[in-house]
PDB file of C-alpha atoms in Angstrom:
ATOM      1  CA  MET A   1       0.000   0.000   0.000  1.00  0.00           C
ATOM      2  CA  ASP A   2       1.516   3.311  -1.067  1.00  0.00           C
ATOM      3  CA  LYS A   3       1.445   6.474   1.037  1.00  0.00           C
ATOM      4  CA  ASN A   4      -1.497   8.154  -0.770  1.00  0.00           C
ATOM      5  CA  GLU A   5      -3.646   5.035  -0.622  1.00  0.00           C
ATOM      6  CA  TYR A   6      -2.850   4.642   3.092  1.00  0.00           C
ATOM      7  CA  ILE A   7      -3.835   8.278   3.780  1.00  0.00           C
ATOM      8  CA  ASP A   8      -7.045   7.988   1.732  1.00  0.00           C
ATOM      9  CA  THR A   9      -8.052   4.801   3.540  1.00  0.00           C
ATOM     10  CA  ASN A  10      -7.488   6.287   6.985  1.00  0.00           C
ATOM     11  CA  VAL A  11      -9.194   9.579   6.136  1.00  0.00           C
ATOM     12  CA  ASN A  12     -12.196   7.596   4.902  1.00  0.00           C
ATOM     13  CA  LYS A  13     -12.272   5.564   8.131  1.00  0.00           C
ATOM     14  CA  LEU A  14     -12.073   8.734  10.194  1.00  0.00           C
ATOM     15  CA  PHE A  15     -14.821  10.334   8.102  1.00  0.00           C
ATOM     16  CA  ILE A  16     -17.092   7.286   8.504  1.00  0.00           C
ATOM     17  CA  ALA A  17     -16.484   7.308  12.255  1.00  0.00           C
ATOM     18  CA  LEU A  18     -17.232  11.041  12.576  1.00  0.00           C
ATOM     19  CA  VAL A  19     -20.431  11.313  10.506  1.00  0.00           C
ATOM     20  CA  PRO A  20     -22.762   9.626  13.028  1.00  0.00           C
ATOM     21  CA  LYS A  21     -21.209  11.631  15.869  1.00  0.00           C
ATOM     22  CA  LEU A  22     -21.690  14.861  13.916  1.00  0.00           C
ATOM     23  CA  CYS A  23     -25.338  14.042  13.206  1.00  0.00           C
ATOM     24  CA  LEU A  24     -26.134  13.178  16.822  1.00  0.00           C
ATOM     25  CA  GLY A  25     -24.057  16.050  18.196  1.00  0.00           C
ATOM     26  CA  GLY A  26     -25.668  18.518  15.797  1.00  0.00           C
ATOM     27  CA  ALA A  27     -29.152  17.423  16.839  1.00  0.00           C
ATOM     28  CA  LEU A  28     -28.309  17.839  20.514  1.00  0.00           C
ATOM     29  CA  ILE A  29     -26.652  21.219  19.988  1.00  0.00           C
ATOM     30  CA  PHE A  30     -29.666  22.564  18.091  1.00  0.00           C
ATOM     31  CA  LEU A  31     -31.955  21.479  20.925  1.00  0.00           C
ATOM     32  CA  LEU A  32     -29.659  22.818  23.650  1.00  0.00           C
ATOM     33  CA  LEU A  33     -29.479  26.177  21.894  1.00  0.00           C
ATOM     34  CA  SER A  34     -33.223  26.470  22.507  1.00  0.00           C
ATOM     35  CA  THR A  35     -32.423  27.323  26.115  1.00  0.00           C
ATOM     36  CA  LEU A  36     -30.253  30.169  24.875  1.00  0.00           C
ATOM     37  CA  ASP A  37     -33.135  31.324  22.647  1.00  0.00           C
ATOM     38  CA  TYR A  38     -35.422  31.342  25.651  1.00  0.00           C
ATOM     39  CA  VAL A  39     -33.050  33.595  27.570  1.00  0.00           C
ATOM     40  CA  SER A  40     -31.764  35.854  24.803  1.00  0.00           C
ATOM     41  CA  THR A  41     -34.774  36.217  22.485  1.00  0.00           C
ATOM     42  CA  PRO A  42     -37.912  35.112  24.318  1.00  0.00           C
ATOM     43  CA  GLU A  43     -40.085  36.771  21.660  1.00  0.00           C
ATOM     44  CA  ASN A  44     -38.666  34.361  19.045  1.00  0.00           C
ATOM     45  CA  PHE A  45     -38.457  31.290  21.264  1.00  0.00           C
ATOM     46  CA  ARG A  46     -41.454  29.413  19.860  1.00  0.00           C
ATOM     47  CA  THR A  47     -40.606  30.163  16.251  1.00  0.00           C
ATOM     48  CA  PHE A  48     -37.000  29.117  16.728  1.00  0.00           C
ATOM     49  CA  LEU A  49     -38.026  26.015  18.657  1.00  0.00           C
ATOM     50  CA  VAL A  50     -40.062  24.782  15.681  1.00  0.00           C
ATOM     51  CA  TYR A  51     -37.048  25.191  13.388  1.00  0.00           C
ATOM     52  CA  ARG A  52     -34.698  23.598  15.919  1.00  0.00           C
ATOM     53  CA  ILE A  53     -36.983  20.580  16.415  1.00  0.00           C
ATOM     54  CA  ALA A  54     -37.307  20.129  12.645  1.00  0.00           C
ATOM     55  CA  ILE A  55     -33.556  20.104  11.994  1.00  0.00           C
ATOM     56  CA  SER A  56     -32.851  18.007  15.090  1.00  0.00           C
ATOM     57  CA  SER A  57     -35.380  15.448  13.842  1.00  0.00           C
ATOM     58  CA  LEU A  58     -33.670  15.312  10.442  1.00  0.00           C
ATOM     59  CA  LEU A  59     -30.243  14.886  12.037  1.00  0.00           C
ATOM     60  CA  LEU A  60     -31.564  12.180  14.359  1.00  0.00           C
ATOM     61  CA  LEU A  61     -33.085  10.347  11.374  1.00  0.00           C
ATOM     62  CA  LEU A  62     -29.723  10.486   9.600  1.00  0.00           C
ATOM     63  CA  TRP A  63     -28.017   9.177  12.749  1.00  0.00           C
ATOM     64  CA  LEU A  64     -30.542   6.329  13.025  1.00  0.00           C
ATOM     65  CA  ALA A  65     -30.063   5.429   9.361  1.00  0.00           C
ATOM     66  CA  ILE A  66     -26.296   5.241   9.859  1.00  0.00           C
ATOM     67  CA  HIS A  67     -26.608   3.433  13.174  1.00  0.00           C
ATOM     68  CA  PHE A  68     -28.939   0.691  11.922  1.00  0.00           C
ATOM     69  CA  TYR A  69     -27.742   0.158   8.351  1.00  0.00           C
ATOM     70  CA  LYS A  70     -23.936   0.338   8.736  1.00  0.00           C
ATOM     71  CA  PHE A  71     -23.306   1.536   5.165  1.00  0.00           C
ATOM     72  CA  HIS A  72     -20.094   0.371   3.527  1.00  0.00           C
ATOM     73  CA  SER A  73     -19.716   3.112   0.938  1.00  0.00           C
ATOM     74  CA  ILE A  74     -17.995   6.406   1.784  1.00  0.00           C
ATOM     75  CA  LEU A  75     -20.270   8.034  -0.792  1.00  0.00           C
ATOM     76  CA  ILE A  76     -23.374   7.192   1.288  1.00  0.00           C
ATOM     77  CA  TYR A  77     -21.795   8.828   4.340  1.00  0.00           C
ATOM     78  CA  GLN A  78     -20.874  11.897   2.297  1.00  0.00           C
ATOM     79  CA  ILE A  79     -24.400  12.221   0.915  1.00  0.00           C
ATOM     80  CA  LEU A  80     -25.928  11.867   4.386  1.00  0.00           C
ATOM     81  CA  LEU A  81     -23.565  14.498   5.765  1.00  0.00           C
ATOM     82  CA  TYR A  82     -24.382  16.841   2.857  1.00  0.00           C
ATOM     83  CA  ILE A  83     -28.075  16.443   3.640  1.00  0.00           C
ATOM     84  CA  GLY A  84     -27.387  17.245   7.287  1.00  0.00           C
ATOM     85  CA  VAL A  85     -25.190  20.265   6.556  1.00  0.00           C
ATOM     86  CA  LEU A  86     -27.544  21.679   3.938  1.00  0.00           C
ATOM     87  CA  GLY A  87     -30.531  21.072   6.237  1.00  0.00           C
ATOM     88  CA  ALA A  88     -28.780  22.852   9.100  1.00  0.00           C
ATOM     89  CA  SER A  89     -27.753  25.714   6.801  1.00  0.00           C
ATOM     90  CA  LEU A  90     -31.290  26.104   5.508  1.00  0.00           C
ATOM     91  CA  THR A  91     -32.689  26.016   9.042  1.00  0.00           C
ATOM     92  CA  ILE A  92     -30.308  28.724  10.211  1.00  0.00           C
ATOM     93  CA  GLU A  93     -31.121  30.710   7.073  1.00  0.00           C
ATOM     94  CA  LEU A  94     -34.853  30.570   7.754  1.00  0.00           C
ATOM     95  CA  MET A  95     -34.362  31.534  11.388  1.00  0.00           C
ATOM     96  CA  ILE A  96     -32.247  34.526  10.352  1.00  0.00           C
ATOM     97  CA  LEU A  97     -34.708  35.654   7.670  1.00  0.00           C
ATOM     98  CA  LYS A  98     -37.668  35.246  10.021  1.00  0.00           C
ATOM     99  CA  THR A  99     -36.203  37.804  12.415  1.00  0.00           C
ATOM    100  CA  GLY A 100     -34.560  40.198   9.942  1.00  0.00           C
ATOM    101  CA  GLY A 101     -31.094  39.129  11.029  1.00  0.00           C
ATOM    102  CA  HIS A 102     -29.720  38.898   7.491  1.00  0.00           C
ATOM    103  CA  THR A 103     -28.591  42.501   7.810  1.00  0.00           C
ATOM    104  CA  SER A 104     -26.259  41.673  10.713  1.00  0.00           C
ATOM    105  CA  SER A 105     -22.628  40.589  10.740  1.00  0.00           C
ATOM    106  CA  TYR A 106     -23.800  37.348  12.380  1.00  0.00           C
ATOM    107  CA  TYR A 107     -25.457  36.413   9.121  1.00  0.00           C
ATOM    108  CA  VAL A 108     -22.257  36.984   7.171  1.00  0.00           C
ATOM    109  CA  GLY A 109     -20.334  34.917   9.704  1.00  0.00           C
ATOM    110  CA  MET A 110     -22.779  32.039   9.427  1.00  0.00           C
ATOM    111  CA  SER A 111     -22.440  32.145   5.641  1.00  0.00           C
ATOM    112  CA  ILE A 112     -18.686  31.863   5.915  1.00  0.00           C
ATOM    113  CA  VAL A 113     -18.947  29.018   8.436  1.00  0.00           C
ATOM    114  CA  GLY A 114     -21.324  27.115   6.158  1.00  0.00           C
ATOM    115  CA  ILE A 115     -18.993  27.457   3.196  1.00  0.00           C
ATOM    116  CA  TRP A 116     -15.997  26.364   5.263  1.00  0.00           C
ATOM    117  CA  VAL A 117     -17.818  23.306   6.606  1.00  0.00           C
ATOM    118  CA  ILE A 118     -18.686  22.139   3.120  1.00  0.00           C
ATOM    119  CA  SER A 119     -15.208  22.843   1.772  1.00  0.00           C
ATOM    120  CA  PHE A 120     -13.564  20.597   4.363  1.00  0.00           C
ATOM    121  CA  ILE A 121     -15.689  17.531   3.661  1.00  0.00           C
ATOM    122  CA  PRO A 122     -13.251  15.236   1.839  1.00  0.00           C
ATOM    123  CA  VAL A 123     -14.540  15.063  -1.710  1.00  0.00           C
ATOM    124  CA  LYS A 124     -13.186  15.798  -5.134  1.00  0.00           C
ATOM    125  CA  PHE A 125     -12.368  19.443  -5.753  1.00  0.00           C
ATOM    126  CA  ILE A 126     -15.084  20.092  -8.361  1.00  0.00           C
ATOM    127  CA  LEU A 127     -17.813  18.579  -6.159  1.00  0.00           C
ATOM    128  CA  SER A 128     -16.540  20.633  -3.224  1.00  0.00           C
ATOM    129  CA  LEU A 129     -16.849  23.820  -5.298  1.00  0.00           C
ATOM    130  CA  ILE A 130     -20.358  22.901  -6.387  1.00  0.00           C
ATOM    131  CA  LEU A 131     -21.358  22.298  -2.763  1.00  0.00           C
ATOM    132  CA  MET A 132     -19.799  25.575  -1.596  1.00  0.00           C
ATOM    133  CA  PHE A 133     -21.823  27.472  -4.177  1.00  0.00           C
ATOM    134  CA  THR A 134     -24.907  25.491  -3.158  1.00  0.00           C
ATOM    135  CA  VAL A 135     -24.515  26.664   0.439  1.00  0.00           C
ATOM    136  CA  TYR A 136     -23.842  30.218  -0.740  1.00  0.00           C
ATOM    137  CA  GLY A 137     -26.988  30.036  -2.853  1.00  0.00           C
ATOM    138  CA  THR A 138     -28.930  28.673   0.103  1.00  0.00           C
ATOM    139  CA  TYR A 139     -28.016  31.804   2.029  1.00  0.00           C
ATOM    140  CA  LEU A 140     -28.261  34.304  -0.804  1.00  0.00           C
ATOM    141  CA  PHE A 141     -31.363  33.218  -2.737  1.00  0.00           C
ATOM    142  CA  PRO A 142     -33.949  33.916  -0.016  1.00  0.00           C
ATOM    143  CA  ILE A 143     -32.572  37.422   0.499  1.00  0.00           C
ATOM    144  CA  VAL A 144     -32.715  38.175  -3.206  1.00  0.00           C
ATOM    145  CA  ALA A 145     -36.185  36.634  -3.463  1.00  0.00           C
ATOM    146  CA  MET A 146     -37.714  38.191  -0.347  1.00  0.00           C
ATOM    147  CA  GLU A 147     -36.055  41.593  -0.038  1.00  0.00           C
ATOM    148  CA  THR A 148     -36.429  44.684  -2.181  1.00  0.00           C
ATOM    149  CA  ILE A 149     -33.022  45.236  -3.713  1.00  0.00           C
ATOM    150  CA  THR A 150     -32.896  48.155  -6.080  1.00  0.00           C
ATOM    151  CA  ASP A 151     -29.211  48.015  -7.002  1.00  0.00           C
ATOM    152  CA  TYR A 152     -28.175  44.414  -7.651  1.00  0.00           C
ATOM    153  CA  ARG A 153     -24.678  45.375  -8.808  1.00  0.00           C
ATOM    154  CA  THR A 154     -23.882  47.057  -5.491  1.00  0.00           C
ATOM    155  CA  PHE A 155     -25.556  44.250  -3.551  1.00  0.00           C
ATOM    156  CA  PHE A 156     -23.533  41.486  -5.209  1.00  0.00           C
ATOM    157  CA  THR A 157     -20.315  43.533  -5.134  1.00  0.00           C
ATOM    158  CA  ALA A 158     -20.710  44.074  -1.384  1.00  0.00           C
ATOM    159  CA  ASN A 159     -21.226  40.321  -0.894  1.00  0.00           C
ATOM    160  CA  ALA A 160     -18.658  39.125  -3.431  1.00  0.00           C
ATOM    161  CA  PHE A 161     -16.064  38.299  -0.791  1.00  0.00           C
ATOM    162  CA  LEU A 162     -18.212  35.367   0.336  1.00  0.00           C
TER     163      LEU A 162
END
């Protein structure tokens, strides 16, 4: 076994071991953050709780699928993790849009975090780029669709760094 094959094999094993932990951990974190919502934004608590329960349910379903079926293909694990990451990104996006938070620096930070998460999932470079733009589109499309933007050139120029 050459060095590259050895590295690929071990990275794949690590990835397969981490995916179920990420799904379960993500579900628990989303639910635990509800307590923070209750303290910091009580007026949005119920709305946020609905979103947090929805994404936690999806992540728990992914965890159960992995736990019971013990998939042998790295591609299955990658697809399940993409579903989880995109679901979490969309959930955060909807929560931000619901409260008008897309105008804050928090929103920009969450966009960057989403793109970074996708870019570090070990896949081929082209697929990684496609997924990064998918996450960027997940964040950007609702703003463009729901907000009144009169100067698109300025809007996209100001957000080009993402």
